[in-house]
Coordinates of C-alpha atoms and ligand atoms in Angstrom, one line a residue:
X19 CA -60.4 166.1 26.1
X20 CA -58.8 163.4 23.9
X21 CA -60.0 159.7 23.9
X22 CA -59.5 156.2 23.8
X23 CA -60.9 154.0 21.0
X24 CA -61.3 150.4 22.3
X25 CA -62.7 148.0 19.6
X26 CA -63.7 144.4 19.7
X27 CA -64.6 142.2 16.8
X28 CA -66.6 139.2 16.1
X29 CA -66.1 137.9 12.7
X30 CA -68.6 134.9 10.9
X31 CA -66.7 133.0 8.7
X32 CA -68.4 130.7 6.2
X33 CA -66.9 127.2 6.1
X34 CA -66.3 125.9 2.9
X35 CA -67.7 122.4 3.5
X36 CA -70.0 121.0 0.8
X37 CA -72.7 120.6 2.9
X38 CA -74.3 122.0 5.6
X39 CA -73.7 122.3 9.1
X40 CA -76.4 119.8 10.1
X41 CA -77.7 118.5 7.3
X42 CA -76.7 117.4 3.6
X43 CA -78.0 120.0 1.4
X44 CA -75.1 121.8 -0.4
X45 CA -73.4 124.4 1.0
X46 CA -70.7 125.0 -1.7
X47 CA -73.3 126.6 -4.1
X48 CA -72.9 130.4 -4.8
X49 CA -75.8 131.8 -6.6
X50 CA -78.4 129.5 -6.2
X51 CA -82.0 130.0 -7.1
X52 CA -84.4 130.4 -3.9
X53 CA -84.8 127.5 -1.9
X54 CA -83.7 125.2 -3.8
X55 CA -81.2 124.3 -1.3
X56 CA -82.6 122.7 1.6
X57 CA -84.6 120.3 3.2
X58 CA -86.7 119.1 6.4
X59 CA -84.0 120.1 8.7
X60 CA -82.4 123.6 7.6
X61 CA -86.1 124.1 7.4
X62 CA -86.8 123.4 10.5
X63 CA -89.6 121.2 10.4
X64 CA -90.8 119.3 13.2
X65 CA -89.2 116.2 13.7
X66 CA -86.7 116.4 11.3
X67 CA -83.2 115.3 13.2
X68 CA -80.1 117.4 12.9
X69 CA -76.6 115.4 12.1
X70 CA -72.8 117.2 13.4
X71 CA -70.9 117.9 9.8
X72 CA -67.5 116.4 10.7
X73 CA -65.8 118.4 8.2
X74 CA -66.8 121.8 9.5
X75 CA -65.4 120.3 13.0
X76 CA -62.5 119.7 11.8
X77 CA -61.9 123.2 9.9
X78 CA -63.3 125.0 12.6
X79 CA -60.7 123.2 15.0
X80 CA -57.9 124.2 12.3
X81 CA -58.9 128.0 12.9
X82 CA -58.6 127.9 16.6
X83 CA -55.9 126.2 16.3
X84 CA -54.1 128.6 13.8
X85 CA -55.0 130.8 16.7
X86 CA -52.9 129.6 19.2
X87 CA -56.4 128.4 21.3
X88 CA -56.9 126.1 23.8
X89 CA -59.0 123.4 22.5
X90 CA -62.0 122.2 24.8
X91 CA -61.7 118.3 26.1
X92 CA -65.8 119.0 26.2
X93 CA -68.1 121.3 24.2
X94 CA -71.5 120.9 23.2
X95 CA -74.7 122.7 20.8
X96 CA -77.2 124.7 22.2
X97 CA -79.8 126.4 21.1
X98 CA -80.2 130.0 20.9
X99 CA -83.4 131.3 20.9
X100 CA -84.8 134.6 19.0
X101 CA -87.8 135.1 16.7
X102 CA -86.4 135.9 13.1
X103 CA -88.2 135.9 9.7
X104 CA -85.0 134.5 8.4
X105 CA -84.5 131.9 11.5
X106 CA -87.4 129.4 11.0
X107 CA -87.1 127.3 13.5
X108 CA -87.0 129.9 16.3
X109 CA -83.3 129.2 17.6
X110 CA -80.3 128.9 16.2
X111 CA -77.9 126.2 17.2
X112 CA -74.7 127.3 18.4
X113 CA -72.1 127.1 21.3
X114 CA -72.3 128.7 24.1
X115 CA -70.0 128.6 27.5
X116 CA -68.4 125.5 26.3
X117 CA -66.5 126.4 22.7
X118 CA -64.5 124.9 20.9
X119 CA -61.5 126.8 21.2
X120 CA -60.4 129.9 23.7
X121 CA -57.8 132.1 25.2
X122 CA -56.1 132.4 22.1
X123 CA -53.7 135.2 20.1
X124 CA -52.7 136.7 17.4
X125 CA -49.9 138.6 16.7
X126 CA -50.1 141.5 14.5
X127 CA -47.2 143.2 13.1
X128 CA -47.9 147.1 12.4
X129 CA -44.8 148.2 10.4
X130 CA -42.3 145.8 12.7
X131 CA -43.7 146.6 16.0
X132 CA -45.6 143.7 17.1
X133 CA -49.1 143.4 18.8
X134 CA -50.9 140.8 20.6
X135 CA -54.9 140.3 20.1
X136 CA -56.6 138.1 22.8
X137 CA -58.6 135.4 21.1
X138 CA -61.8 134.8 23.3
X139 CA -63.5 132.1 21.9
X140 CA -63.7 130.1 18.8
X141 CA -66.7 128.4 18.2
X142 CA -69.0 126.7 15.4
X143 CA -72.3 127.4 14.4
X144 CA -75.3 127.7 11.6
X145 CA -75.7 130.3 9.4
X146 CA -78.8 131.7 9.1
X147 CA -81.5 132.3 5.9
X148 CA -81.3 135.7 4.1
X149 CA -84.4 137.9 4.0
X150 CA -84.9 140.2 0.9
X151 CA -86.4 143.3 0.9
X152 CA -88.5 144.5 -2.0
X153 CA -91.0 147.8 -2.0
X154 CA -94.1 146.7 -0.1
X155 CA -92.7 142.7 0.6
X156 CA -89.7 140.7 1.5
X157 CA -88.7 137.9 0.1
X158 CA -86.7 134.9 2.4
X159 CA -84.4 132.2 0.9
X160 CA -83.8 129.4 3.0
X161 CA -80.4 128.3 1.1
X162 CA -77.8 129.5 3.4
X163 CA -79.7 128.4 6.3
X164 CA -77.8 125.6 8.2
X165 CA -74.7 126.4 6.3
X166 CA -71.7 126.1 8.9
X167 CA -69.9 129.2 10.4
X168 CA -66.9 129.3 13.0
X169 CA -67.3 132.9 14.9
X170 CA -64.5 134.1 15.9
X171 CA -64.5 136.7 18.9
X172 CA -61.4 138.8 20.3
X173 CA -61.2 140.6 23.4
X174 CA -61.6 144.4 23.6
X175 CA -58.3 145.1 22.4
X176 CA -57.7 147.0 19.3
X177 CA -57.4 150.8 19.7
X178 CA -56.8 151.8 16.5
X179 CA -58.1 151.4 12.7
X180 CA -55.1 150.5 11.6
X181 CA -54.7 147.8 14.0
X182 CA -58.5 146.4 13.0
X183 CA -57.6 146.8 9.3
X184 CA -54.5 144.3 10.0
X185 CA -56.3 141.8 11.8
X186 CA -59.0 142.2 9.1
X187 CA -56.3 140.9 6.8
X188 CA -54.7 138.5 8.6
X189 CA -58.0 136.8 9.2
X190 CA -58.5 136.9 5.4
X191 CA -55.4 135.2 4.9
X192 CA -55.6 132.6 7.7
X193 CA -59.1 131.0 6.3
X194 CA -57.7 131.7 2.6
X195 CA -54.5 129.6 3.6
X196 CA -55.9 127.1 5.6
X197 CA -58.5 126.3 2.7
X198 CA -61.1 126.6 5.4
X199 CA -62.6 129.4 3.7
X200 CA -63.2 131.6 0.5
X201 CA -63.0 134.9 2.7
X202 CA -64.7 136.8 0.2
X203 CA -66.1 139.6 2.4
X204 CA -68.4 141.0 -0.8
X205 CA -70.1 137.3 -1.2
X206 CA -70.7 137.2 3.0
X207 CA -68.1 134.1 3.3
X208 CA -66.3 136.8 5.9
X209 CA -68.8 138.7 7.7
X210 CA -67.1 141.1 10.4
X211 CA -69.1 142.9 13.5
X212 CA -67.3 145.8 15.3
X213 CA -68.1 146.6 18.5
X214 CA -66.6 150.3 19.2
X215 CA -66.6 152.6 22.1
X216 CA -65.0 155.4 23.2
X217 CA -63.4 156.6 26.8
X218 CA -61.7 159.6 28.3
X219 CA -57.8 158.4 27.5
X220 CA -56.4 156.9 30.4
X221 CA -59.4 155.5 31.8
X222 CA -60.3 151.9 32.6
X223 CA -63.8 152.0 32.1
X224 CA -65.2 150.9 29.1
X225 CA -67.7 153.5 27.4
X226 CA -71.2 152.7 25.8
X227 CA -70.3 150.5 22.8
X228 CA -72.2 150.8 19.2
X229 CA -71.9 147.3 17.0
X230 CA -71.4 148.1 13.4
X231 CA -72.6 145.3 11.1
X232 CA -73.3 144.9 6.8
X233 CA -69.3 145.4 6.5
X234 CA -68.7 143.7 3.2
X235 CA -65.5 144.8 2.7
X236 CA -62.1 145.9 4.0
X237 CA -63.0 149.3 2.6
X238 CA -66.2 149.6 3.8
X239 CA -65.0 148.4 7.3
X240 CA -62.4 151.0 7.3
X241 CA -64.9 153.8 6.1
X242 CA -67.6 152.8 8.4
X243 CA -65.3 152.7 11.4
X244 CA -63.8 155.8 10.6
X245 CA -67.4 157.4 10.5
X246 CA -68.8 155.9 14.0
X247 CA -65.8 157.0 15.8
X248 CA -66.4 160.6 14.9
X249 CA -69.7 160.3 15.8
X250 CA -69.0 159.0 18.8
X251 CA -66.5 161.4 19.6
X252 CA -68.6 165.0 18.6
X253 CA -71.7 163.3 20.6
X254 CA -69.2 162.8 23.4
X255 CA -68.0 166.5 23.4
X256 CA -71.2 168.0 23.3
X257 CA -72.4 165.9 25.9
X258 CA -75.0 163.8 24.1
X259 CA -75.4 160.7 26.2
X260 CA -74.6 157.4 23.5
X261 CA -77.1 154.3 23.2
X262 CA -76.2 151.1 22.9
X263 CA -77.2 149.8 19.7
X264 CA -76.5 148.0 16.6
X265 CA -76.1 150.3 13.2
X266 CA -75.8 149.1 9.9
X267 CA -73.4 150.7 7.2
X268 CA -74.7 152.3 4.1
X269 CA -72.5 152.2 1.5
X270 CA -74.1 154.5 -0.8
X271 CA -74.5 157.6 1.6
X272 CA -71.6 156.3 3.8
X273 CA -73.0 156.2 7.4
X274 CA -73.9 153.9 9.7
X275 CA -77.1 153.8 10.5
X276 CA -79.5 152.5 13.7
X277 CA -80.5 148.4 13.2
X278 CA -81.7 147.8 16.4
X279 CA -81.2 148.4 20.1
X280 CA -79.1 145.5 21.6
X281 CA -80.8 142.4 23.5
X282 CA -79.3 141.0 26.5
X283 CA -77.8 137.5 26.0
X284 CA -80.4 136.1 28.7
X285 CA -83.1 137.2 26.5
X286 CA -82.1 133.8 24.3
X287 CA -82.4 131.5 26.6
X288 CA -79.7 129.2 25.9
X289 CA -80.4 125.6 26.6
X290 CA -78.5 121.8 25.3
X291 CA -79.9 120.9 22.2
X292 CA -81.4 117.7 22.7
X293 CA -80.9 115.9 19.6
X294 CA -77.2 116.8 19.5
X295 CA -74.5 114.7 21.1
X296 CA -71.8 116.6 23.2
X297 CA -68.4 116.2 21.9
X298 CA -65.4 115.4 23.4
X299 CA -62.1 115.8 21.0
X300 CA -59.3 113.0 21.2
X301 CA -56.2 114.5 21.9
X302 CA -54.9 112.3 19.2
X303 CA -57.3 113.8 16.8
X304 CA -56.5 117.2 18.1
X305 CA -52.7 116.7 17.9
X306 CA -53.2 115.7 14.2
X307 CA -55.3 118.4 12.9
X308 CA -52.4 120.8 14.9
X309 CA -49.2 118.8 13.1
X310 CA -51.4 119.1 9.7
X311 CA -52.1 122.7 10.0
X312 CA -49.8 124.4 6.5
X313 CA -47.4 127.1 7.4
X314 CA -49.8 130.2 8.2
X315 CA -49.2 133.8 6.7
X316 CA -47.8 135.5 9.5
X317 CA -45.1 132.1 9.6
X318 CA -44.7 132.5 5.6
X319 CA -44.3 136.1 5.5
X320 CA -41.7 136.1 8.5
X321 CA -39.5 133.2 6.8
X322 CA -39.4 135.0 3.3
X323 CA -37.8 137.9 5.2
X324 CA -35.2 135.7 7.0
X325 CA -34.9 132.9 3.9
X326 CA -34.7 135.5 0.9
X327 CA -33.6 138.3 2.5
X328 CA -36.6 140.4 1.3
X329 CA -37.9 143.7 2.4
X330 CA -40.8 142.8 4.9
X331 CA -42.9 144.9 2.4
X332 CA -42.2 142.9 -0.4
X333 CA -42.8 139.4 2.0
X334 CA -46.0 141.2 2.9
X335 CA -47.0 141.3 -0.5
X336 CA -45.9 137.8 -1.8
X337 CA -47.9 136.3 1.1
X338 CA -50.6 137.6 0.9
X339 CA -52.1 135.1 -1.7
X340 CA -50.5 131.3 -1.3
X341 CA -50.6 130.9 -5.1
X342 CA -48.5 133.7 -5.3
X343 CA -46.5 133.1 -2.3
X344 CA -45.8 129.4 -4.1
X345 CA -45.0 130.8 -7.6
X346 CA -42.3 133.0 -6.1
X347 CA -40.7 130.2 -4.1
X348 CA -40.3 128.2 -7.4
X349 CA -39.0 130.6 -9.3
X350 CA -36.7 131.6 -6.2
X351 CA -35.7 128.0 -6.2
X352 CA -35.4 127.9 -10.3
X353 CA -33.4 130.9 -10.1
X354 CA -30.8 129.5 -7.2
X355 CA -30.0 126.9 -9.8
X356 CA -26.2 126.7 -9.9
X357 CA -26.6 125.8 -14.3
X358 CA -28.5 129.3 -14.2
X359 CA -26.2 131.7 -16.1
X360 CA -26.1 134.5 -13.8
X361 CA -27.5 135.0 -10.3
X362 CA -30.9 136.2 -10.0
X363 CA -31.4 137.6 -6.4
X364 CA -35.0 137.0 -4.3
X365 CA -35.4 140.6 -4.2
X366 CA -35.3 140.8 -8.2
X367 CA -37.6 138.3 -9.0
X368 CA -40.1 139.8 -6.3
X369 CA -39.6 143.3 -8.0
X370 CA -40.8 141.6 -10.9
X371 CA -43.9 140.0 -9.3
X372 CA -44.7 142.7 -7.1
X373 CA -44.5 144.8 -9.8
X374 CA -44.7 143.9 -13.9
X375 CA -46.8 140.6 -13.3
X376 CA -49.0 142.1 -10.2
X377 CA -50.4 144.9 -13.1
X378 CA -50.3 142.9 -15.6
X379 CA -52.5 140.3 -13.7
X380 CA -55.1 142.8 -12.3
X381 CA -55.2 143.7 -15.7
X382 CA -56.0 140.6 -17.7
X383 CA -58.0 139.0 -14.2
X384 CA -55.7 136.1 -14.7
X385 CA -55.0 133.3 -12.3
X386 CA -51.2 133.2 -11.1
X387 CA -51.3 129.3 -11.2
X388 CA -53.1 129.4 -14.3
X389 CA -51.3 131.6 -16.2
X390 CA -49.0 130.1 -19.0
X391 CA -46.3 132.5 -17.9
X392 CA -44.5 129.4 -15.5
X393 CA -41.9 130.5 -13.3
X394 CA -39.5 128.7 -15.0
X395 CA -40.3 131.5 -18.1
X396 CA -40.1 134.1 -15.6
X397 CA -36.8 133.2 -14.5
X398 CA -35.8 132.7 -18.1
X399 CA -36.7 136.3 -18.9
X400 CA -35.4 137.6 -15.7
X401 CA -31.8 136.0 -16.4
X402 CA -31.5 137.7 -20.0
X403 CA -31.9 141.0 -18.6
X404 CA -29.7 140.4 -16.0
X405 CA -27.1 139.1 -18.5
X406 CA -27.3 142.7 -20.5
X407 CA -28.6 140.1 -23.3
X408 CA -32.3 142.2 -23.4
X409 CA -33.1 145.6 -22.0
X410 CA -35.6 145.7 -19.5
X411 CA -37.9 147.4 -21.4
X412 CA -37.7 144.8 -23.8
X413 CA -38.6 142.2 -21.3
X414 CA -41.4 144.3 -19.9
X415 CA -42.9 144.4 -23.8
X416 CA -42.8 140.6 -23.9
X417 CA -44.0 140.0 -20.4
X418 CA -48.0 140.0 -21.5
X419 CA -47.9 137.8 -24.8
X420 CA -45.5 135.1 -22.5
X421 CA -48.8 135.9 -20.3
X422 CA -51.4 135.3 -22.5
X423 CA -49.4 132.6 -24.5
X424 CA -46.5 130.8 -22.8
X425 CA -43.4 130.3 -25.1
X426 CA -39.6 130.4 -24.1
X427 CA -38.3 133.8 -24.1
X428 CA -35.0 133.2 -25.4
X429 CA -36.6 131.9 -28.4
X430 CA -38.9 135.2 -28.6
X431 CA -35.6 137.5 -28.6
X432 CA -34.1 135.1 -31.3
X433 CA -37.1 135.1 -33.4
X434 CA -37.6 138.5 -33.2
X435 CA -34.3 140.0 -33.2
X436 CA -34.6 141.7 -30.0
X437 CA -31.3 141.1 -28.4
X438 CA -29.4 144.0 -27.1
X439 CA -27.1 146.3 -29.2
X440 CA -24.2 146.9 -27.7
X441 CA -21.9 147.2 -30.9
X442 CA -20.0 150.4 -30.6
X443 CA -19.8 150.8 -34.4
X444 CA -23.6 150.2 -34.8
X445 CA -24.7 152.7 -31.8
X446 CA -22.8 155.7 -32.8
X447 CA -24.1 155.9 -36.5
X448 CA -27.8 155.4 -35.0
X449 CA -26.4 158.5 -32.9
X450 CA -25.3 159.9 -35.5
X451 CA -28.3 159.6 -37.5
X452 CA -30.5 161.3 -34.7
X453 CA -28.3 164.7 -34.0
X454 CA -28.4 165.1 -38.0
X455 CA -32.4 164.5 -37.7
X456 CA -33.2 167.0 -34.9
X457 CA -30.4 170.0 -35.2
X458 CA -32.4 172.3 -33.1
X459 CA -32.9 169.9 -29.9
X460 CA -29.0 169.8 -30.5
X461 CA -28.9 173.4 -30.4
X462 CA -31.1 173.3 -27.2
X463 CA -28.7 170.9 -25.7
X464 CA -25.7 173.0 -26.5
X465 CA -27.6 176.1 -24.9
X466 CA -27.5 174.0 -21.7
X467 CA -30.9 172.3 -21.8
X468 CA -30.5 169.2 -20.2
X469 CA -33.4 168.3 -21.1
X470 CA -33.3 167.7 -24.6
X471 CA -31.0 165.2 -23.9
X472 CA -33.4 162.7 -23.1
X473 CA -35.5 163.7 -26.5
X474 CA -32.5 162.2 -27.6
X475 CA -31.9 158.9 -25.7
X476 CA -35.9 158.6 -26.5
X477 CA -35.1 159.0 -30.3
X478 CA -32.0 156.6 -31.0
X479 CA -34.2 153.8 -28.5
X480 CA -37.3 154.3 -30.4
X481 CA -35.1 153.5 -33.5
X482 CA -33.4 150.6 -32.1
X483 CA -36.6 149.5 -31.2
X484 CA -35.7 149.6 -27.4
X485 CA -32.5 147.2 -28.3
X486 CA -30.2 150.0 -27.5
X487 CA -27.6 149.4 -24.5
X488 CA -28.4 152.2 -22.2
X489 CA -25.1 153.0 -20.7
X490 CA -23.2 153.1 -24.1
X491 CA -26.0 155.0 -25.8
X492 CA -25.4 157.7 -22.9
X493 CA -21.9 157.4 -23.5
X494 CA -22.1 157.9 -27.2
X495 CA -24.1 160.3 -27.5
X496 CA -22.7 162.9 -25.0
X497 CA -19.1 162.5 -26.7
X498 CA -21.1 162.6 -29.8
X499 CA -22.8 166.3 -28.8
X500 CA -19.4 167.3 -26.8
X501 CA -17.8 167.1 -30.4
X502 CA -20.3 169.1 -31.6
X503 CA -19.7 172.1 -29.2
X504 CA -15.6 172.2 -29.2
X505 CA -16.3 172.4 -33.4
X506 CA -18.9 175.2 -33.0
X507 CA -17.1 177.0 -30.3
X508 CA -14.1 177.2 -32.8
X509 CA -15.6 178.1 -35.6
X510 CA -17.3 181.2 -33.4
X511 CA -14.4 183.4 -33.6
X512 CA -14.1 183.6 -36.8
X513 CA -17.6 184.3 -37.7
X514 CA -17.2 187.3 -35.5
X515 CA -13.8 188.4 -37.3
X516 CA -15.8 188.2 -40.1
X517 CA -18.5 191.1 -39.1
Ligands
ZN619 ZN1 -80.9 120.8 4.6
MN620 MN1 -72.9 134.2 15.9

């Protein structure tokens, strides 16, 4: 029997605020010692009086917003009671049946065929402490207690990986452009829980669904999903009845494993939280946020295709980060520059980027915007390839010192007497000089190796120090070696009259 996979994800998103949800403790702090940051009301202490962050309002209205939601004329706090080491005060405050923002979408794009994800509610929310396990004890730290989350939670409507690991993405983007957010899944600023079940294709019912949590990254999300539907399906076809149940991912010996069996939502006993106002968003406020909101990823991505005329690959790519999404469209605009001498096309300079600058990026763990390699430079260095003035391998040798350094590469070429050698004269006698260096690679060649013909091209670049013109090297050097075989083919004869 085949199945249906039918996911639905809930993802936490930390809000970058700098300080907390309901109180002013700071919330921007990565790394903190132990409970160092908090105070009588992320602590929960009696009496103490909780305050609405307007700031993580605001960024959690931007992201249902960005989701195309509805945003509620009323919403309100409650309190969401569990016992938790991590929870001191018994309850977590939260929305409930009145969020912020619902019946929203996404549009995914899986290689150009589009698909729409239902956005079921968008609401705020506190984060909770974190409890650390040690042999024999465990440890709490109150510091990311009270620190603000928007949850985000999608109807049941992914049915495949790759459609999870797109919306994964997107998400990642969306916070990332909208500032909102670090999304950085490892430091638990994007936490994702995936609730997947399996059904006999072409039914309607859903099946018994497992929630996988402790996804801290796009890999481990993948892996782990991969892994529980497997499980699910090999239970399913021997029969094994499926629980539902919350597992946890273990990296090391990748499998998810059983947290806990699932509670019923009336087991919390959601009720107002007194000391909370209810809210009520001005339309005016509302409409401002929504004219404010930057171009999104999907938007950005979609207008590099129709603006620059790129490959949607290569929009993908350039989007993906703002930075670099903004250093391409300057040196895009830089290169459009009627005083430019020479055209530089979109699709070029994002070869470049995507490619050249991309590795040498990862490699050095530079910043794009930081990096003293301006796009001005870029376009600089682009242009005297295009020109024939360098070879590209030339440019791609300068590339990291511009990187590290800055400085004009014109100037570079000058200095350094890298321009390109395109002097017939000049060409043939370095030519000439490598067929007299390597007579039996000639000989190879004339015995119809191919090959040793780039032993050749390799040997007159290496001596022009990569300045060589390609195309006239080729020429060159092929009428060079044809020369060569119509003089030994003449001389043959005679050597045999000889014998
Ligand atoms: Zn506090
Ligand atoms: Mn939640």
């Amino acid at each position: 029997m085949s199945y249906e996979t039918v996911i639905g994800i809930e993802v936490h998103v930390q809000l970058s605020t700098r300080s907390k949800m309901f109180c002013g403790c700071r919330a921007d702090v990565f790394g903190a010692a132990p409970n160092t940051l908090v105070c009588p009301v992320c602590l929960g202490l009696p009496g103490a009086l909780p305050r609405i962050n307007r700031q993580a309002l605001r960024y959690g209205t931007m992201v249902a917003l960005a989701l195309n939601c509805r945003i509620a004329p009323y919403t309100r706090f409650y309190r969401k009671n569990y016992h938790y080491p991590d929870l001191v005060k018994g309850y977590q405050i939260t929305m409930y049946d009145e969020p912020l923002g619902q019946h929203g979408f996404v549009d995914l794009d899986l290689g150009g065929l589009p698909r729409r994800i239902c956005i079921e509610r968008v609401h705020l929310e506190e984060d909770t402490g974190k409890s650390m396990h040690a042999p024999g004890r465990t440890l709490l730290d109150f510091n990311r207690s009270g620190v603000p989350l928007v949850e985000i939670v999608t109807a049941p409507d992914f049915r495949s990986l790759e459609e999870v690991q797109a919306y994964a993405q997107e998400l990642q983007q969306l916070v990332r452009y909208l500032q909102v957010s670090s999304g950085d899944m490892e430091k638990g600023a994007l936490r994702f829980e995936i609730n997947v079940s399996l059904r006999p294709a072409g039914s309607d019912e859903l099946g018994v669904k497992v929630e996988l949590k402790n996804l801290n990254s796009l890999r481990a999300l993948q892996r782990a999903l991969q892994y529980e539907i497997a499980r699910q399906q090999s239970a399913l076809e021997a029969g094994q009845p499926l629980r539902q149940e919350t597992c946890g991912w273990d990296e090391e010996r990748e499998e998810t494993f059983v947290q806990r069996s699932k509670e019923a939502s009336s087991d919390y006993r959601y009720f107002p939280d007194p000391d909370l106002p209810p809210l009520r968003p001005a339309p005016e406020w509302v409409a401002e946020l929504w004219a404010a909101l930057p171009e999104l990823p999907w938007q950005r991505r979609a207008r590099f295709v129709a603006e620059y005329d790129l490959r949607p690959y290569d929009a993908a790519l350039l989007t993906e980060d703002r930075a670099v999404a903004d250093y391409f469209e300057k040196a895009a605009a830089l290169a459009a520059d009627p005083q430019m001498p020479g055209p530089i096309s979109p699709q070029t300079l994002a070869h470049w980027i995507t490619g050249e600058l991309f590795c040498l990026l990862k490699e050095s763990g530079q910043d794009i915007a930081q990096t003293p390699l301006r796009p001005a430079l870029l376009v600089e260095l682009v242009a005297l390839v295009q020109r024939g003035a360098i070879n590209a391998s030339v440019a791609k040798e300068l590339l990291p010192e511009i990187l590290e350094r800055g400085g004009s590469p014109r100037r570079l070429v000058q200095e350094r007497g890298l321009a390109r050698i395109s002097s017939r004269e000049q060409l043939a006698s370095l030519v000439a000089q490598a067929l007299a260096a390597h007579p039996q690679v000639v000989d190879e060649y004339l015995g119809a190796k191919e090959a040793a013909l780039q032993f050749l091209i390799g040997q007159v670049m290496q001596a022009s120090r990569g300045r060589a013109d390609p195309h006239l090297l080729h020429e060159l050097l092929r009428d060079q070696l044809e020369t060569l075989r119509q003089v030994r083919s003449r001389s043959r004869p005679v050597q045999d009259g000889h014998r």
